[in-house]
CSV table of C-alpha atoms and ligand atoms in Angstrom, one decimal:
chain,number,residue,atom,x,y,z
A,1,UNK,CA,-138.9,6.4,124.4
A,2,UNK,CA,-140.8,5.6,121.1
A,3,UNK,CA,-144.3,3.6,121.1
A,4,UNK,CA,-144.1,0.6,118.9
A,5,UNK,CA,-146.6,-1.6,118.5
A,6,UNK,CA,-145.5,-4.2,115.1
A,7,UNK,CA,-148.4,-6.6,115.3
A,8,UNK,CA,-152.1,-5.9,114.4
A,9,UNK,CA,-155.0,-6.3,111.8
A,10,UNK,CA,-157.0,-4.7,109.9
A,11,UNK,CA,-160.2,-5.2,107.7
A,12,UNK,CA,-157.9,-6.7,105.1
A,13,UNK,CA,-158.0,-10.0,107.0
A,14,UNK,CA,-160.0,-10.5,110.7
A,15,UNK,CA,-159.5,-7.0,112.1
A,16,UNK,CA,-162.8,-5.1,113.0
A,17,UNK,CA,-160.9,-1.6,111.5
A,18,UNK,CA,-160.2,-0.1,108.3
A,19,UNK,CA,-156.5,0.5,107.9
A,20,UNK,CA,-157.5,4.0,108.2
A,21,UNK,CA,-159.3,4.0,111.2
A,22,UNK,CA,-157.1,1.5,112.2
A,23,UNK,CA,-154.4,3.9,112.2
A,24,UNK,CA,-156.3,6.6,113.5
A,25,UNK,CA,-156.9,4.4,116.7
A,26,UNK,CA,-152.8,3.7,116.6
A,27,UNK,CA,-151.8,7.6,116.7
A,28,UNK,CA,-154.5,8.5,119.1
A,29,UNK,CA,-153.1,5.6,121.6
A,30,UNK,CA,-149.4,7.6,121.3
A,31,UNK,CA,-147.8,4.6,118.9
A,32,UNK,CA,-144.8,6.4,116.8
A,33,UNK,CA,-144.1,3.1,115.2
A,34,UNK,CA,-146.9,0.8,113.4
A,35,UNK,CA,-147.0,-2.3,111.7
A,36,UNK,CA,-149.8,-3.9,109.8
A,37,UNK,CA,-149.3,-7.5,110.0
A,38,UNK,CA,-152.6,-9.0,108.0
A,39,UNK,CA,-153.5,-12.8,108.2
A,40,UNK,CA,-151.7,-13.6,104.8
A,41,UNK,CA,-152.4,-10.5,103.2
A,42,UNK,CA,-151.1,-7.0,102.2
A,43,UNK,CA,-154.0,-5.5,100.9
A,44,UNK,CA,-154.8,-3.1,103.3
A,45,UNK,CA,-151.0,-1.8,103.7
A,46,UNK,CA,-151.4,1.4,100.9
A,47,UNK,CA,-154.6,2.5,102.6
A,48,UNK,CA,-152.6,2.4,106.1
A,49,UNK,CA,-149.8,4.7,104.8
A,50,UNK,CA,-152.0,7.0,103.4
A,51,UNK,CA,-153.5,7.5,106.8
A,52,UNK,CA,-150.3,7.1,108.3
A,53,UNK,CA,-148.9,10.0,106.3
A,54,UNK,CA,-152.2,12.5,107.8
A,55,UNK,CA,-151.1,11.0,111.5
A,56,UNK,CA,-147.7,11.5,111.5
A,57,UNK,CA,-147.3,7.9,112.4
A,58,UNK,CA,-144.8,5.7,111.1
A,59,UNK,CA,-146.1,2.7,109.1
A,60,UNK,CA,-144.1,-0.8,108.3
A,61,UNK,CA,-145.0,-3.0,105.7
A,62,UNK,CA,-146.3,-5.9,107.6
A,63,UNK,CA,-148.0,-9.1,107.4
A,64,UNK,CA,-148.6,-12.7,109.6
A,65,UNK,CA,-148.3,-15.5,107.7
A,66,UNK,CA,-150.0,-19.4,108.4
A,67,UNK,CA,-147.4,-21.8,108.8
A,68,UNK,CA,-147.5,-25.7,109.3
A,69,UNK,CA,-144.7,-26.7,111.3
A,70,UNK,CA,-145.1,-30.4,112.4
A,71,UNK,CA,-149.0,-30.6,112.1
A,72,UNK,CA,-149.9,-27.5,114.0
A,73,UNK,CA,-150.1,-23.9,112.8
A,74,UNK,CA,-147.4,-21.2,113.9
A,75,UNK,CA,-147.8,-17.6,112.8
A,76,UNK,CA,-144.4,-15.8,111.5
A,77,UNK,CA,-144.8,-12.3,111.0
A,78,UNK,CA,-143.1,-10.3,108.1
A,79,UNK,CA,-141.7,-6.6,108.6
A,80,UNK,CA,-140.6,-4.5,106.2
A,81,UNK,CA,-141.3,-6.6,103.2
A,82,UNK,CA,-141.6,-5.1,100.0
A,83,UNK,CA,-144.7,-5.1,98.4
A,84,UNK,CA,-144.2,-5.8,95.1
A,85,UNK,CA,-142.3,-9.2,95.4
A,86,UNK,CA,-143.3,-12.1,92.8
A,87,UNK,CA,-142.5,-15.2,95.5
A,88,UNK,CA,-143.8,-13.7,98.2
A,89,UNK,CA,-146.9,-12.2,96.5
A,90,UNK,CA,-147.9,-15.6,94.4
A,91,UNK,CA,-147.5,-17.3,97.7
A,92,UNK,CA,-149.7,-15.5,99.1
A,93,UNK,CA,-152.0,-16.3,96.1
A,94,UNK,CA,-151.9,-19.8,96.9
A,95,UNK,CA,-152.4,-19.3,100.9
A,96,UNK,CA,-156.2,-16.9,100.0
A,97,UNK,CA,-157.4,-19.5,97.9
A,98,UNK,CA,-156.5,-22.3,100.0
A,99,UNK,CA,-158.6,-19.7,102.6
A,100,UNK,CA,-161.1,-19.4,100.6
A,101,UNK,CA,-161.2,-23.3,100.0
A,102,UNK,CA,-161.5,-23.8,103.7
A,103,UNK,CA,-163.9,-21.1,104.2
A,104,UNK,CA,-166.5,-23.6,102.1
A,105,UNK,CA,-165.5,-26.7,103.9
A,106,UNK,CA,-166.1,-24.7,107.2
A,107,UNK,CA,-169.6,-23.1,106.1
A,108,UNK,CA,-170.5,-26.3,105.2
A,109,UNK,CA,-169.8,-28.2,108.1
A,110,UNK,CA,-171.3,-25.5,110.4
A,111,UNK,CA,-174.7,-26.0,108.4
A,112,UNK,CA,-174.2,-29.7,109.2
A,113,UNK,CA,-174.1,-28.4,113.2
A,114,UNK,CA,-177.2,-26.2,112.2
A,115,UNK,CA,-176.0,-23.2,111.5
A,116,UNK,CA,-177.2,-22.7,107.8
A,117,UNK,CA,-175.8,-19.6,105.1
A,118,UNK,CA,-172.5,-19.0,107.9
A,119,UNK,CA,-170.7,-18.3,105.1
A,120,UNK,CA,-172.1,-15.6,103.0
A,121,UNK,CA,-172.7,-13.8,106.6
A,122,UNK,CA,-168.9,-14.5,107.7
A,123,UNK,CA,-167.9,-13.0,104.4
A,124,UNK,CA,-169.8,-9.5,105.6
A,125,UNK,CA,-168.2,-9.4,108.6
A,126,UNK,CA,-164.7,-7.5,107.1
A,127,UNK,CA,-162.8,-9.2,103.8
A,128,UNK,CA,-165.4,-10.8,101.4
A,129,UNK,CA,-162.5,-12.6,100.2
A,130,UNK,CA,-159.7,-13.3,103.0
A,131,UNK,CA,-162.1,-15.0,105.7
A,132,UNK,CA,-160.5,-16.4,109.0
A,133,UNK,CA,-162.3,-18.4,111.4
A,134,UNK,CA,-162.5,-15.2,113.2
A,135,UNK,CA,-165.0,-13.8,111.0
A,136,UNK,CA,-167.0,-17.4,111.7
A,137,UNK,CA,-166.9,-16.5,115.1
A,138,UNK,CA,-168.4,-13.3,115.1
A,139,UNK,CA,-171.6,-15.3,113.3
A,140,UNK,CA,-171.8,-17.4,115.8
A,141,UNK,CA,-171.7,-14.6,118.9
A,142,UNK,CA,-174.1,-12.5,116.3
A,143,UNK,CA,-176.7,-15.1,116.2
A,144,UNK,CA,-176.1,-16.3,120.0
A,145,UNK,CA,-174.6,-19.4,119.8
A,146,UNK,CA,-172.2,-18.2,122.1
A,147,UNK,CA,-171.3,-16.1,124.6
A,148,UNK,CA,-168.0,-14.8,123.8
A,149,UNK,CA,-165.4,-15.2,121.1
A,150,UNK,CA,-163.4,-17.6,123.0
A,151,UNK,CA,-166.7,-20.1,123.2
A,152,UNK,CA,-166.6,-20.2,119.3
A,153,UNK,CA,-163.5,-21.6,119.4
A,154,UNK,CA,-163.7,-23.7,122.0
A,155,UNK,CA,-167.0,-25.1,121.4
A,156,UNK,CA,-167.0,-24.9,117.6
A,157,UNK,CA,-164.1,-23.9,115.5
A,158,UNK,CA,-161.1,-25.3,116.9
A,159,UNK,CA,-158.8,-29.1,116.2
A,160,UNK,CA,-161.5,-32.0,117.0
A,161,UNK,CA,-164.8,-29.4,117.1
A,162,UNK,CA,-167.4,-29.6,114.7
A,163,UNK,CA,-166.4,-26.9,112.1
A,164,UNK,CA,-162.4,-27.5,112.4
A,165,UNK,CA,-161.1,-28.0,108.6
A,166,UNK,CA,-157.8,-29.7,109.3
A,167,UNK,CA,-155.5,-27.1,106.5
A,168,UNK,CA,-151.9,-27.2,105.2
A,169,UNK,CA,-150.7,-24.1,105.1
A,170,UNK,CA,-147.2,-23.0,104.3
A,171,UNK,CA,-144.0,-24.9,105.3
A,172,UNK,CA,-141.9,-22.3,107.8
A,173,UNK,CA,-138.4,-23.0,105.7
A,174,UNK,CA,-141.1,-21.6,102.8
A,175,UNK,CA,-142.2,-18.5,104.6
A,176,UNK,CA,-139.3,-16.9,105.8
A,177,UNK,CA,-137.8,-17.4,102.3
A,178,UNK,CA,-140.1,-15.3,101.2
A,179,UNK,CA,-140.3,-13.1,103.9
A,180,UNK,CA,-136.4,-12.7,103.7
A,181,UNK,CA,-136.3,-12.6,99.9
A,182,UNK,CA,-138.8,-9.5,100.1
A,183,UNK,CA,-136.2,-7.7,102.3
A,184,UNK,CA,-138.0,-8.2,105.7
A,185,UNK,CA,-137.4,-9.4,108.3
A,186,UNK,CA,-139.2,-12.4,109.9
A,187,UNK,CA,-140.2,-12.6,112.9
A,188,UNK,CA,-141.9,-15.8,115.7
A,189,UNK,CA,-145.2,-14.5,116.5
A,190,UNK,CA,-147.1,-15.1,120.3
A,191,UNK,CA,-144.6,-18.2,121.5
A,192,UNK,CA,-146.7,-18.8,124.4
A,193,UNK,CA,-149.9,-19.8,122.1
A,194,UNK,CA,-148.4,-22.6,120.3
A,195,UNK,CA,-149.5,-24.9,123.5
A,196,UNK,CA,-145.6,-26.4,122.6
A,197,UNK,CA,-143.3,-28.5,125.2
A,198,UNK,CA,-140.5,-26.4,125.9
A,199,UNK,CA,-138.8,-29.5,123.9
A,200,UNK,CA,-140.9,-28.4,121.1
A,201,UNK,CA,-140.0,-24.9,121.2
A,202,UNK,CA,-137.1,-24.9,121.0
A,203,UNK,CA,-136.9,-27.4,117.8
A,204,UNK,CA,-139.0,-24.6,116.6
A,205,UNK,CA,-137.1,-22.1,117.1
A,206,UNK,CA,-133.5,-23.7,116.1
A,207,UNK,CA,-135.3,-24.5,112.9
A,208,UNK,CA,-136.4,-21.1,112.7
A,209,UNK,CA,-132.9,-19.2,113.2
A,210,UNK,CA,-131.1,-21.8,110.6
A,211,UNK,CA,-133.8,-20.8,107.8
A,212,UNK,CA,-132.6,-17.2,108.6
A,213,UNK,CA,-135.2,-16.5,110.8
A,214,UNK,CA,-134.5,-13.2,112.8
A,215,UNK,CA,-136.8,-12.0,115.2
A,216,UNK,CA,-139.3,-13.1,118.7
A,217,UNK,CA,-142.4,-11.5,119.3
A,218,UNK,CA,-141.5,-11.5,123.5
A,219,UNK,CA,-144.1,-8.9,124.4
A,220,UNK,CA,-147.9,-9.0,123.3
A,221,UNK,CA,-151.2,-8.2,124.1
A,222,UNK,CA,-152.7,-10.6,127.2
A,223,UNK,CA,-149.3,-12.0,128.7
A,224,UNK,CA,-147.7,-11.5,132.0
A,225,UNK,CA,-144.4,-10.2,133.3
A,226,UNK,CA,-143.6,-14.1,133.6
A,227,UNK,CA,-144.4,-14.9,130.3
A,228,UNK,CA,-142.1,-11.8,128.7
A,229,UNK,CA,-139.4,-13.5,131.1
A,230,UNK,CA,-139.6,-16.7,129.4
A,231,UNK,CA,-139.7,-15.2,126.2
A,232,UNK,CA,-136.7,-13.3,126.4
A,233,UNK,CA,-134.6,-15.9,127.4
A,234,UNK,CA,-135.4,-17.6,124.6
A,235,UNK,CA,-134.6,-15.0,122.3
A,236,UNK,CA,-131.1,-14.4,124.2
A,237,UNK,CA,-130.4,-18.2,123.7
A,238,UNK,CA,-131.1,-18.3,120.1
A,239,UNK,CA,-130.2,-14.8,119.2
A,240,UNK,CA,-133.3,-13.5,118.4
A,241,UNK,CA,-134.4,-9.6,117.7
A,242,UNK,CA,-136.6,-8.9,120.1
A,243,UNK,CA,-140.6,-7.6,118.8
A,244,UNK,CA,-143.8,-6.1,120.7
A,245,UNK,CA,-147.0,-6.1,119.5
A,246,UNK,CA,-150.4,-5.9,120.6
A,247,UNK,CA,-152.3,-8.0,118.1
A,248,UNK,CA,-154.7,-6.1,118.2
A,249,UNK,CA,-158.0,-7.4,116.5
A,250,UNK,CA,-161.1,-4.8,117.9
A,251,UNK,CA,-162.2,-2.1,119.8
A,252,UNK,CA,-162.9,-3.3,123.6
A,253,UNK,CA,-160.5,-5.8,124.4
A,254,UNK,CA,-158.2,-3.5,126.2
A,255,UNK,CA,-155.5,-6.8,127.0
A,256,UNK,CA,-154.8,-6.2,123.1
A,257,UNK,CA,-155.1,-2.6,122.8
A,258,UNK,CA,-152.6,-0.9,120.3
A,259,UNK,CA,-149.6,0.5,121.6
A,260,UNK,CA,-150.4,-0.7,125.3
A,261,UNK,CA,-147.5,-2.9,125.8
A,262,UNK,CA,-145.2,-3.2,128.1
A,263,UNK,CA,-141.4,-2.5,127.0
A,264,UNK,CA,-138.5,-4.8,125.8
A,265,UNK,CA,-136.7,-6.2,128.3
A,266,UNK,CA,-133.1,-3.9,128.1
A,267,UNK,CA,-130.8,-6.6,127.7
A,268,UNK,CA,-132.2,-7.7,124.1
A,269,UNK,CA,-131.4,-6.5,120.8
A,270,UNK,CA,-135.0,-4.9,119.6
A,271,UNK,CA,-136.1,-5.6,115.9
A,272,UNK,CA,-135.8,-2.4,114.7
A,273,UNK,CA,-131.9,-1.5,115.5
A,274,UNK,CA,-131.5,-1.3,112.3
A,275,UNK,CA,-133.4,1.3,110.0
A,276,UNK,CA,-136.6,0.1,108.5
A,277,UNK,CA,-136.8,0.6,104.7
A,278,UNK,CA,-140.4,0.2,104.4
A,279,UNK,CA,-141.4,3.2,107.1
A,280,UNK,CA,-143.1,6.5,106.1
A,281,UNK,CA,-143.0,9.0,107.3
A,282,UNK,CA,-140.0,8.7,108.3
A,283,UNK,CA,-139.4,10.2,112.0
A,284,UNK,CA,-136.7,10.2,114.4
A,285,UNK,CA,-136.5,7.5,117.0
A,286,UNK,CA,-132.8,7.7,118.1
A,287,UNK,CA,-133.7,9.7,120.6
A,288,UNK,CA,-134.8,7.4,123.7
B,301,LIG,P1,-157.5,-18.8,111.0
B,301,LIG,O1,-156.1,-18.2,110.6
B,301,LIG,O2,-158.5,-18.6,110.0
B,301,LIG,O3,-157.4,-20.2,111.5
B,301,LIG,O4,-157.9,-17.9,112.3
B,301,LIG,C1,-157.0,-17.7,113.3
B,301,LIG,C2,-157.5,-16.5,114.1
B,301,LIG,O5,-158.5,-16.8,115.0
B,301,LIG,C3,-156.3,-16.0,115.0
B,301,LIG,O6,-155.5,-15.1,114.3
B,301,LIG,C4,-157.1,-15.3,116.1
B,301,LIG,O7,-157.4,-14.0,115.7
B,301,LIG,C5,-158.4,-16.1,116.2
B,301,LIG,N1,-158.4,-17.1,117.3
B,301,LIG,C6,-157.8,-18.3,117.3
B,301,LIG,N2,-158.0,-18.9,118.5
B,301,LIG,C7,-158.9,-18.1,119.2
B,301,LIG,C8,-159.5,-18.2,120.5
B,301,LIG,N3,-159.4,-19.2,121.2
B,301,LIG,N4,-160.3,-17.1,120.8
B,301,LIG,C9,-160.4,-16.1,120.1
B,301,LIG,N5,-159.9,-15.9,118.9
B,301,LIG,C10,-159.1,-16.9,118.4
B,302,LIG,MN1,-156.3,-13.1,113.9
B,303,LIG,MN1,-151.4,-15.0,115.3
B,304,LIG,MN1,-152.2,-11.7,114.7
């Protein structure tokens, strides 16, 4: 049975990994099938099939784009896009700088909290250019502020905390247009992270499919077998492709490690039923 993992990041947005040690980590942990999926990015997806070509492994164009769906942000992932793409590629234009925009905002409300030059240090910490508030995060564990990642958020970075920049991103009609238009396919990512009403949800995910929306992350790194229950219902009722992923970030959080995932529910159509256009090299998983 083939090792997919279709959800992780690199230094080319928050990742701690170069694409190429990135994939080097993938083929040693037994995944067959990788995806990239940078915050809003494809920059590190040429250095990843380069490696992916030494490895054997086979490496989809990816990405996870911010979304803005009814005031709160909702990550749709991108497979198999094609990189060259005008929409797709000027949108993303417009989601770095309004990055790089709230990157500022959020340096300069952590030196207002007394944390002084977070921004030029953030910047060091992976992409100079595509910061996330994960790379804020890591300044703050650096210089003991807090204890873990999770503290930074909680304490610091996340909606009504000191350093939270309220941001439009992307509308999700917007987003899968783009994914689509590139020839991917687009896909929910982590449902259970939203904090949504199952109301919600579901208004989320109607509004999803009828934008042409095609695909539910239902296993990922850090969720239990009740959790991949839910989420497979859902993407039976909406007729949703099913994805895994790991979202895998760094080293030493073995809950996200790549390609330690748990399978797809049998009774779903997987994501990848159809042949990806975007994998090299190109091996054969028909055989389960
Ligand atoms: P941004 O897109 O800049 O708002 O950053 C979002 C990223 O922060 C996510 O992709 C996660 O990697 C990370 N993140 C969000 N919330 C948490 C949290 N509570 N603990 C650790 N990392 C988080
Ligand atoms: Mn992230
Ligand atoms: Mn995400
Ligand atoms: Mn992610």
């Amino acid at each position: 049975m083939t090792i997919y993992d279709l959800h992780c990041h690199s230094t080319a947005s928050d990742g701690m990994l170069t694409p190429t040690a990135l994939v080097a980590r993938a083929a040693k942990n037994g995944v067959e099938v990788l995806a990239l999926t940078d915050h809003d990015s494809l920059a590190g997806l040429a250095e990843a099939r380069q490696a992916a070509a030494e490895h054997g492994l086979s490496l989809v164009n990816g990405l996870e784009i911010s979304v803005t769906w009814r005031e709160r942000t909702v990550h749709i992932i991108g497979l198999d896009v094609a990189l060259d793409h005008p929409a797709l590629n000027e949108g993303l234009q417009k989601l770095q700088q309004q990055r790089q925009a709230r990157a500022e905002e959020i340096g300069d409300k952590l030196a207002r909290t007394g944390f002084s030059d977070a921004l030029e240090e953030a910047r060091r910490y992976g992409s100079d250019t595509n910061v996330t508030r994960t790379h804020f995060a890591r300044v703050l564990l650096a210089r003991g502020a807090v204890a873990t990642m999770q503290d930074a958020f909680n304490r610091y970075l996340k909606r009504g905390k000191p350093a939270y920049v309220k941001t439009s991103w992307v509308e999700l009609a917007q987003a899968v247009a783009w994914i689509n238009g590139a020839g991917g396919r687009a896909v929910i990512a982590h449902p259970s992270r939203y904090d949504l009403t199952a109301t919600k949800l579901r208004e989320l995910l109607g509004e999803f499919v009828s934008n042409g929306g095609r695909g539910l992350e239902v296993v990922y790194g850090g969720i239990d077998a009740n959790v991949v229950g839910n989420n497979a219902a859902y993407a039976k009722a909406f007729k949703l492709e099913a994805s895994v992923g790991s979202d895998f970030h760094e080293p030493n959080t073995p809950w996200r490690e790549l390609g330690r995932l748990a399978r797809v529910p049998k009774d779903l159509t997987p994501i990848w039923s159809e042949p990806w256009r975007t994998a090299t090299p190109v091996i054969n998983t028909t055989s389960i």
